[in-house]
Amino acid sequence: MSINDIQSEIIEEFSQLYDWMDRYGLIIDLGNSLPPIDEKYRTPDHLIEGCQSRVWLNAEMTPDGKIHYTADSDAIIVKGIISLLIKILNDHTPDEILSSDLHFINDIGLAEHLSPTRSNGLLAMVRQMRLYALAFKASQDNK
């Protein structure tokens, strides 16, 4: 599935929930279903700068040239948000990730329902995921 197809599915899923408490419940459920990150990545090197909560993110290039992300957070809402981002960007190529427009954030109303510190954290998560994609793209281009 393309990044836009996955975003459309998420937008559809959220559009069926009118109350933001229900939407937060869905975000929490997504966070709870996020596979745990390997303990070796729970290090300061993998912490995302700019997040009020602690968020660890790792990315690896698969043999077929796609990026596989793993993450965890010590805050359940934040864990759900990074889970959403992983659901959308995981196992896509660096070019697909770098050229994606993550419009779902506004389309589901997430941006307007986050505190300023969580909004900054969301931007930091997206930025770090794109930085990994940029680094992998550069390493591919140098081969």
Tab-separated table of C-alpha atoms in Angstrom:
chain	number	residue	atom	x	y	z
A	1	MET	CA	0.000	0.000	0.000
A	2	SER	CA	1.149	3.521	-0.694
A	3	ILE	CA	1.666	6.081	2.046
A	4	ASN	CA	-1.424	7.952	0.837
A	5	ASP	CA	-3.524	4.763	0.860
A	6	ILE	CA	-2.537	4.107	4.476
A	7	GLN	CA	-3.307	7.718	5.415
A	8	SER	CA	-6.735	7.370	3.788
A	9	GLU	CA	-7.453	4.272	5.885
A	10	ILE	CA	-6.452	6.099	9.067
A	11	ILE	CA	-8.548	9.142	8.141
A	12	GLU	CA	-11.527	6.846	7.504
A	13	GLU	CA	-11.024	5.062	10.826
A	14	PHE	CA	-10.840	8.350	12.743
A	15	SER	CA	-13.805	9.843	10.862
A	16	GLN	CA	-16.031	7.179	12.401
A	17	LEU	CA	-15.219	8.522	15.872
A	18	TYR	CA	-16.809	11.902	16.543
A	19	ASP	CA	-15.731	12.391	20.148
A	20	TRP	CA	-12.102	13.236	20.818
A	21	MET	CA	-12.072	11.036	23.904
A	22	ASP	CA	-12.834	8.109	21.584
A	23	ARG	CA	-10.102	9.253	19.193
A	24	TYR	CA	-7.622	9.449	22.061
A	25	GLY	CA	-8.739	5.941	23.004
A	26	LEU	CA	-7.881	4.755	19.498
A	27	ILE	CA	-4.480	6.456	19.698
A	28	ILE	CA	-3.837	4.742	23.044
A	29	ASP	CA	-4.872	1.374	21.574
A	30	LEU	CA	-2.451	1.908	18.685
A	31	GLY	CA	0.307	2.707	21.154
A	32	ASN	CA	-0.468	-0.406	23.174
A	33	SER	CA	-0.226	-2.538	20.037
A	34	LEU	CA	3.172	-1.113	19.026
A	35	PRO	CA	5.762	-3.891	19.161
A	36	PRO	CA	8.418	-3.155	21.791
A	37	ILE	CA	11.685	-1.647	20.652
A	38	ASP	CA	14.788	-3.740	21.274
A	39	GLU	CA	16.393	-2.739	24.577
A	40	LYS	CA	19.674	-1.967	22.788
A	41	TYR	CA	17.928	1.038	21.180
A	42	ARG	CA	16.702	2.508	24.469
A	43	THR	CA	19.765	4.731	24.593
A	44	PRO	CA	20.334	8.479	24.523
A	45	ASP	CA	21.508	8.130	20.894
A	46	HIS	CA	18.030	6.979	19.900
A	47	LEU	CA	16.061	9.578	21.887
A	48	ILE	CA	14.261	12.155	19.761
A	49	GLU	CA	15.287	15.689	20.620
A	50	GLY	CA	12.389	18.114	21.035
A	51	CYS	CA	9.942	15.735	22.676
A	52	GLN	CA	8.803	16.444	26.205
A	53	SER	CA	8.306	12.708	26.724
A	54	ARG	CA	11.032	10.229	26.039
A	55	VAL	CA	10.712	8.709	22.572
A	56	TRP	CA	13.212	6.197	21.248
A	57	LEU	CA	13.337	5.651	17.493
A	58	ASN	CA	15.422	3.284	15.424
A	59	ALA	CA	15.450	2.757	11.674
A	60	GLU	CA	17.062	0.049	9.608
A	61	MET	CA	17.319	-0.442	5.866
A	62	THR	CA	15.849	-3.740	4.705
A	63	PRO	CA	17.538	-5.749	1.940
A	64	ASP	CA	14.871	-4.556	-0.520
A	65	GLY	CA	15.715	-0.886	0.107
A	66	LYS	CA	12.895	0.002	2.469
A	67	ILE	CA	13.119	1.545	5.917
A	68	HIS	CA	11.827	-0.345	8.914
A	69	TYR	CA	11.172	1.769	12.015
A	70	THR	CA	10.818	0.664	15.616
A	71	ALA	CA	9.976	2.997	18.482
A	72	ASP	CA	8.762	3.323	22.031
A	73	SER	CA	7.787	6.084	24.421
A	74	ASP	CA	7.253	6.482	28.139
A	75	ALA	CA	4.000	8.408	27.479
A	76	ILE	CA	1.005	6.452	26.198
A	77	ILE	CA	-0.456	9.173	23.921
A	78	VAL	CA	2.971	9.850	22.434
A	79	LYS	CA	3.476	6.120	21.938
A	80	GLY	CA	0.200	6.087	20.008
A	81	ILE	CA	1.294	9.025	17.858
A	82	ILE	CA	4.626	7.422	16.949
A	83	SER	CA	2.678	4.224	16.251
A	84	LEU	CA	0.550	6.142	13.719
A	85	LEU	CA	3.651	7.543	12.046
A	86	ILE	CA	5.236	4.095	11.878
A	87	LYS	CA	2.033	2.601	10.468
A	88	ILE	CA	2.188	5.134	7.642
A	89	LEU	CA	5.918	5.345	6.899
A	90	ASN	CA	7.161	1.869	7.792
A	91	ASP	CA	8.566	-0.322	5.032
A	92	HIS	CA	8.646	2.377	2.372
A	93	THR	CA	11.644	3.608	0.421
A	94	PRO	CA	13.576	6.705	1.476
A	95	ASP	CA	12.242	8.557	-1.593
A	96	GLU	CA	8.638	7.674	-0.730
A	97	ILE	CA	9.128	8.867	2.846
A	98	LEU	CA	10.901	12.065	1.863
A	99	SER	CA	8.282	13.003	-0.729
A	100	SER	CA	5.273	12.166	1.448
A	101	ASP	CA	2.815	14.776	2.628
A	102	LEU	CA	1.597	13.648	6.035
A	103	HIS	CA	-1.771	15.350	5.610
A	104	PHE	CA	-3.524	12.891	7.934
A	105	ILE	CA	-2.267	14.942	10.907
A	106	ASN	CA	-4.525	17.842	9.936
A	107	ASP	CA	-7.221	15.712	8.305
A	108	ILE	CA	-8.025	13.824	11.517
A	109	GLY	CA	-7.736	16.991	13.625
A	110	LEU	CA	-4.726	15.728	15.543
A	111	ALA	CA	-2.714	18.925	15.232
A	112	GLU	CA	-5.444	21.054	16.773
A	113	HIS	CA	-6.057	18.645	19.664
A	114	LEU	CA	-2.476	18.394	20.886
A	115	SER	CA	-0.888	20.648	23.451
A	116	PRO	CA	1.893	22.890	22.106
A	117	THR	CA	4.559	20.646	23.653
A	118	ARG	CA	3.029	17.506	22.098
A	119	SER	CA	2.737	19.306	18.735
A	120	ASN	CA	6.442	20.130	18.946
A	121	GLY	CA	7.103	16.493	19.799
A	122	LEU	CA	5.065	15.325	16.799
A	123	LEU	CA	7.091	17.578	14.511
A	124	ALA	CA	10.311	16.269	16.079
A	125	MET	CA	9.216	12.661	15.451
A	126	VAL	CA	8.396	13.376	11.803
A	127	ARG	CA	11.674	15.256	11.396
A	128	GLN	CA	13.707	12.377	12.868
A	129	MET	CA	11.970	9.803	10.668
A	130	ARG	CA	12.718	11.936	7.609
A	131	LEU	CA	16.334	12.397	8.732
A	132	TYR	CA	16.752	8.628	8.852
A	133	ALA	CA	15.268	8.431	5.329
A	134	LEU	CA	17.631	11.158	4.132
A	135	ALA	CA	20.641	9.383	5.623
A	136	PHE	CA	19.656	6.063	4.027
A	137	LYS	CA	19.055	7.787	0.675
A	138	ALA	CA	22.492	9.406	0.853
A	139	SER	CA	24.124	6.054	1.636
A	140	GLN	CA	22.318	4.469	-1.339
A	141	ASP	CA	23.374	7.297	-3.644
A	142	ASN	CA	27.018	6.876	-2.600
A	143	LYS	CA	27.151	3.205	-3.560
